[in-house]
Amino acid sequence: MIPIESRRGAASWRRWASAAAMWLAAQAAGAADAPPLTHVVRPGDTLYGLAESYLEDPLLWPELQRANDVPNPRRLEPGSTITIPADLLDRTRGASVVHVSGAVTLVRDGAGQALAVGMRVRDGDVVRTEQSGFATLELLDGSVVRITGDSELQMHRARYMIRSKRADTVLDLGRGRVESSVTPQAPGGSRFRVRTPLMAAGVRGTEFGVSLTAGGAMTADVLDGSVQLLDRDAAARVAPPASGGTLVAAGQGVAVTGAGASAPVPLLPAPDLGAIPELQQRPLIDLSFPAVPGAASYRGFLSRDAQLDFVVANAVFPGPRLRFEGIDDGDYVAVVRAIDANGIEGRPSIRAFRLKARPEPPVTLAPQDGGEVSGGTVTLRWTTGAGAGGYDVQLARDPRFADLLLDRHDAGDGSLETPQLPSGVYYWRVRTYRLDATGQADAGPYGDPRKFSMRREAAPPSAPEQHGDELLFRWDGEPGQRYLLQIGRDPEFTSIVQEIRTGERQATLGGLEGGTYYLRVQATDPDGYVRRFTTPQRFRVLNVVRSGSGQPLNASDGSAVDRP
């Protein structure tokens, strides 16, 4: 929350704009909600006195005269009926519902109904919110009451004297928490009080919250102005602080138990939300932040506005991590308060962000995340959904997609074949887009990167070329690879005769006696991945016939002469 002065103006017209947008839908409920009152005239009754009794403002008697077409306001016929119009009552009592989210119930005369924008909450009405419910009420003097999730609040009394501009509001909190932004009250007769079974909090104009903890204690926290704690059934008007009670100043909080009220303590500092990204791209909003020293839990809100008049989700979390789901895309603020061990709620921290999580990315099917493929190309496959206009696919060498190899718009309906890829590690991702009314693509976020390794099959080495006592081996490979060439006596390579490591795709060996051998090659890719050995290949080394000088003898075609 922010000080009252800064929330006037723009926040007020936004509230009423929202209320007006849903007013027509609430008219039926509103009409039944506010029946007129009738009064049977008794001897001595005057319109002046009836205006004072029913409207708490005797100067409103001309309104009653016009509504009832009374020719002589000083002479009322005993036994006749005077009607107090519903709209006139609405101007002097109750509160208007300007926002509702989640499950919220209005209980009147023992019967419950869903609370809706445009309704009025009257004396005796009870508002109950479920775990994630929230309701914002605006009183006739401009004060705003916010009822958080899992709470119960009764409107004991809400009256407003139009001409004297005095307000008289008493709220009974039976469970949960209520937060109030109270318009500065006119001196000499105004009051705003939140009562609990333990104590009442009375103010003349401030930003404050009152909670009933699970353990039955009451807490009050003040952000602006001051709050005076009084006995629940203390005198009707808030007396000056010097007359008694505990005064809680701005930036302080207090806990009240059956043993009495604690001394006011400083509120816990606002959490640091600076690291929360300004763009959220997943339907599950997951907000983490550093823990606040001394905090036992945290209350979090998602709201359309920083004043918390249009909260869409709220809850209490055990640690410094808030998670909300089921929230429509749009612009929001996260408001977080740390709660100490006594249940006193601290200063709020606000972080604005944008949620753009839809259309949601499809599920990737192939290749398997972290899998290995071969063949040089790979077919990327993903699920398709109804209503999708198409899909965009990116392929890169790095998980940040800075080194893009492929950036394809309208990639296909569930599959895309890549071009030839050298061996290495790759990352790919896909997103959905839909077409708006103008035919423009509205793209959602990319899904999480998926990783795969391309390991192209290595061809076995060709038969060696023998030139005298030397053998030349050649094989296929890829740029940047290093190789291990092994020569063995058997295909299982239990007896390795020679091996050589090289960065070339060929090697020359000598010193092998005539006979049958087996060879295989193992490649290591530039990223360090060690390949499997190629299939063992059998070859024969010739027993070279030599001259008297020891030189190998060659046949007419230049090949060495093999000795049987």
Tab-separated table of C-alpha atoms in Angstrom, residues 273-429:
chain	number	residue	atom	x	y	z
A	273	LEU	CA	12.040	-8.037	-4.931
A	274	GLY	CA	14.594	-6.479	-7.275
A	275	ALA	CA	15.714	-9.794	-8.769
A	276	ILE	CA	12.217	-10.860	-9.845
A	277	PRO	CA	12.105	-10.729	-13.676
A	278	GLU	CA	9.849	-8.079	-15.148
A	279	LEU	CA	8.594	-10.600	-17.718
A	280	GLN	CA	6.993	-13.823	-16.514
A	281	GLN	CA	6.479	-16.437	-19.251
A	282	ARG	CA	4.965	-19.426	-17.500
A	283	PRO	CA	1.366	-19.947	-16.326
A	284	LEU	CA	2.722	-20.853	-12.892
A	285	ILE	CA	4.055	-17.553	-11.571
A	286	ASP	CA	7.033	-18.421	-9.375
A	287	LEU	CA	8.562	-15.464	-7.499
A	288	SER	CA	11.580	-16.005	-5.240
A	289	PHE	CA	13.419	-13.375	-3.206
A	290	PRO	CA	15.920	-13.174	-0.317
A	291	ALA	CA	14.587	-14.040	3.119
A	292	VAL	CA	13.881	-11.186	5.538
A	293	PRO	CA	15.640	-11.657	8.904
A	294	GLY	CA	13.042	-12.284	11.594
A	295	ALA	CA	10.304	-13.347	9.169
A	296	ALA	CA	8.239	-16.439	9.981
A	297	SER	CA	6.128	-16.273	6.810
A	298	TYR	CA	5.142	-13.937	3.976
A	299	ARG	CA	1.894	-12.543	2.619
A	300	GLY	CA	1.827	-12.087	-1.128
A	301	PHE	CA	-0.606	-10.358	-3.464
A	302	LEU	CA	-0.948	-10.173	-7.220
A	303	SER	CA	-2.828	-7.030	-8.104
A	304	ARG	CA	-3.707	-4.852	-11.059
A	305	ASP	CA	-2.672	-1.807	-9.004
A	306	ALA	CA	-0.124	-0.955	-6.341
A	307	GLN	CA	-2.848	0.172	-3.911
A	308	LEU	CA	-4.240	-3.394	-3.771
A	309	ASP	CA	-7.748	-2.308	-4.740
A	310	PHE	CA	-7.824	-4.851	-7.601
A	311	VAL	CA	-6.142	-7.940	-6.181
A	312	VAL	CA	-6.493	-11.060	-8.343
A	313	ALA	CA	-4.750	-13.546	-6.029
A	314	ASN	CA	-3.416	-13.561	-2.482
A	315	ALA	CA	-2.058	-16.064	0.005
A	316	VAL	CA	0.333	-16.553	2.918
A	317	PHE	CA	3.501	-18.546	2.167
A	318	PRO	CA	5.868	-20.233	4.643
A	319	GLY	CA	9.043	-19.046	2.924
A	320	PRO	CA	10.401	-16.375	0.542
A	321	ARG	CA	8.829	-17.904	-2.534
A	322	LEU	CA	5.399	-17.045	-3.929
A	323	ARG	CA	3.584	-19.214	-6.448
A	324	PHE	CA	0.313	-18.370	-8.173
A	325	GLU	CA	-1.424	-20.036	-11.095
A	326	GLY	CA	-4.577	-19.543	-13.116
A	327	ILE	CA	-3.765	-15.859	-13.744
A	328	ASP	CA	-4.628	-14.258	-17.095
A	329	ASP	CA	-1.893	-12.609	-19.145
A	330	GLY	CA	-1.479	-8.916	-18.401
A	331	ASP	CA	0.323	-6.311	-16.318
A	332	TYR	CA	0.487	-6.862	-12.558
A	333	VAL	CA	2.279	-5.874	-9.415
A	334	ALA	CA	3.468	-8.304	-6.782
A	335	VAL	CA	3.157	-6.930	-3.247
A	336	VAL	CA	4.909	-8.850	-0.484
A	337	ARG	CA	5.101	-8.384	3.278
A	338	ALA	CA	7.168	-10.315	5.776
A	339	ILE	CA	5.279	-11.552	8.863
A	340	ASP	CA	7.106	-11.899	12.185
A	341	ALA	CA	6.737	-14.661	14.757
A	342	ASN	CA	3.890	-12.784	16.492
A	343	GLY	CA	1.907	-12.438	13.258
A	344	ILE	CA	2.644	-8.722	12.780
A	345	GLU	CA	2.873	-7.889	9.089
A	346	GLY	CA	5.741	-5.728	7.886
A	347	ARG	CA	6.303	-3.050	5.301
A	348	PRO	CA	5.256	-3.908	1.750
A	349	SER	CA	7.525	-4.269	-1.234
A	350	ILE	CA	6.161	-3.770	-4.744
A	351	ARG	CA	7.415	-5.231	-8.012
A	352	ALA	CA	5.714	-4.627	-11.337
A	353	PHE	CA	5.840	-7.346	-13.979
A	354	ARG	CA	4.147	-8.495	-17.139
A	355	LEU	CA	2.727	-11.983	-17.569
A	356	LYS	CA	2.879	-13.274	-21.157
A	357	ALA	CA	2.497	-17.041	-20.923
A	358	ARG	CA	-0.006	-17.710	-23.702
A	359	PRO	CA	-0.420	-19.272	-26.107
A	360	GLU	CA	1.501	-21.889	-24.194
A	361	PRO	CA	4.367	-23.675	-25.947
A	362	PRO	CA	3.710	-27.204	-27.194
A	363	VAL	CA	5.206	-30.339	-25.689
A	364	THR	CA	8.369	-31.490	-27.452
A	365	LEU	CA	8.340	-35.129	-28.588
A	366	ALA	CA	11.646	-35.872	-30.326
A	367	PRO	CA	14.534	-36.037	-30.103
A	368	GLN	CA	14.514	-36.963	-26.430
A	369	ASP	CA	15.963	-34.264	-24.188
A	370	GLY	CA	19.625	-35.136	-23.674
A	371	GLY	CA	19.429	-37.869	-26.297
A	372	GLU	CA	21.846	-38.780	-29.040
A	373	VAL	CA	21.027	-38.931	-32.728
A	374	SER	CA	23.005	-39.869	-35.826
A	375	GLY	CA	22.708	-39.487	-39.553
A	376	GLY	CA	23.537	-35.802	-39.985
A	377	THR	CA	19.899	-34.547	-39.947
A	378	VAL	CA	17.241	-34.840	-37.291
A	379	THR	CA	13.473	-34.423	-37.366
A	380	LEU	CA	12.261	-32.162	-34.555
A	381	ARG	CA	8.749	-33.092	-33.455
A	382	TRP	CA	6.220	-31.492	-31.088
A	383	THR	CA	2.531	-31.656	-30.211
A	384	THR	CA	-0.059	-29.474	-31.921
A	385	GLY	CA	-3.056	-27.812	-30.319
A	386	ALA	CA	-6.450	-26.517	-31.384
A	387	GLY	CA	-6.545	-22.816	-32.169
A	388	ALA	CA	-2.850	-22.518	-32.938
A	389	GLY	CA	-1.923	-20.403	-35.943
A	390	GLY	CA	1.470	-22.051	-36.266
A	391	TYR	CA	4.798	-22.643	-34.583
A	392	ASP	CA	8.233	-21.039	-34.492
A	393	VAL	CA	11.374	-23.139	-34.012
A	394	GLN	CA	14.905	-22.154	-33.072
A	395	LEU	CA	18.030	-24.335	-33.162
A	396	ALA	CA	21.312	-23.175	-31.624
A	397	ARG	CA	24.702	-24.338	-30.416
A	398	ASP	CA	24.180	-22.850	-26.943
A	399	PRO	CA	21.344	-22.887	-24.377
A	400	ARG	CA	21.009	-19.093	-24.537
A	401	PHE	CA	20.346	-19.248	-28.285
A	402	ALA	CA	22.993	-16.646	-29.039
A	403	ASP	CA	24.588	-18.839	-31.744
A	404	LEU	CA	21.495	-19.538	-33.828
A	405	LEU	CA	21.689	-22.080	-36.628
A	406	LEU	CA	17.978	-22.078	-37.442
A	407	ASP	CA	15.235	-19.528	-36.733
A	408	ARG	CA	12.141	-20.684	-38.576
A	409	HIS	CA	8.772	-18.914	-38.474
A	410	ASP	CA	5.754	-21.045	-39.380
A	411	ALA	CA	7.965	-24.091	-39.021
A	412	GLY	CA	5.332	-26.697	-39.760
A	413	ASP	CA	2.487	-28.593	-38.208
A	414	GLY	CA	4.314	-30.631	-35.623
A	415	SER	CA	7.636	-31.454	-37.260
A	416	LEU	CA	10.672	-29.904	-38.944
A	417	GLU	CA	13.729	-31.580	-40.480
A	418	THR	CA	17.011	-29.823	-39.851
A	419	PRO	CA	19.754	-29.358	-42.429
A	420	GLN	CA	22.900	-31.499	-42.233
A	421	LEU	CA	24.562	-30.975	-38.865
A	422	PRO	CA	28.126	-31.767	-37.866
A	423	SER	CA	28.656	-33.766	-34.736
A	424	GLY	CA	28.166	-31.734	-31.573
A	425	VAL	CA	25.681	-30.608	-28.937
A	426	TYR	CA	22.587	-28.650	-29.980
A	427	TYR	CA	19.640	-26.924	-28.330
A	428	TRP	CA	16.193	-26.359	-29.757
A	429	ARG	CA	12.929	-24.825	-28.630
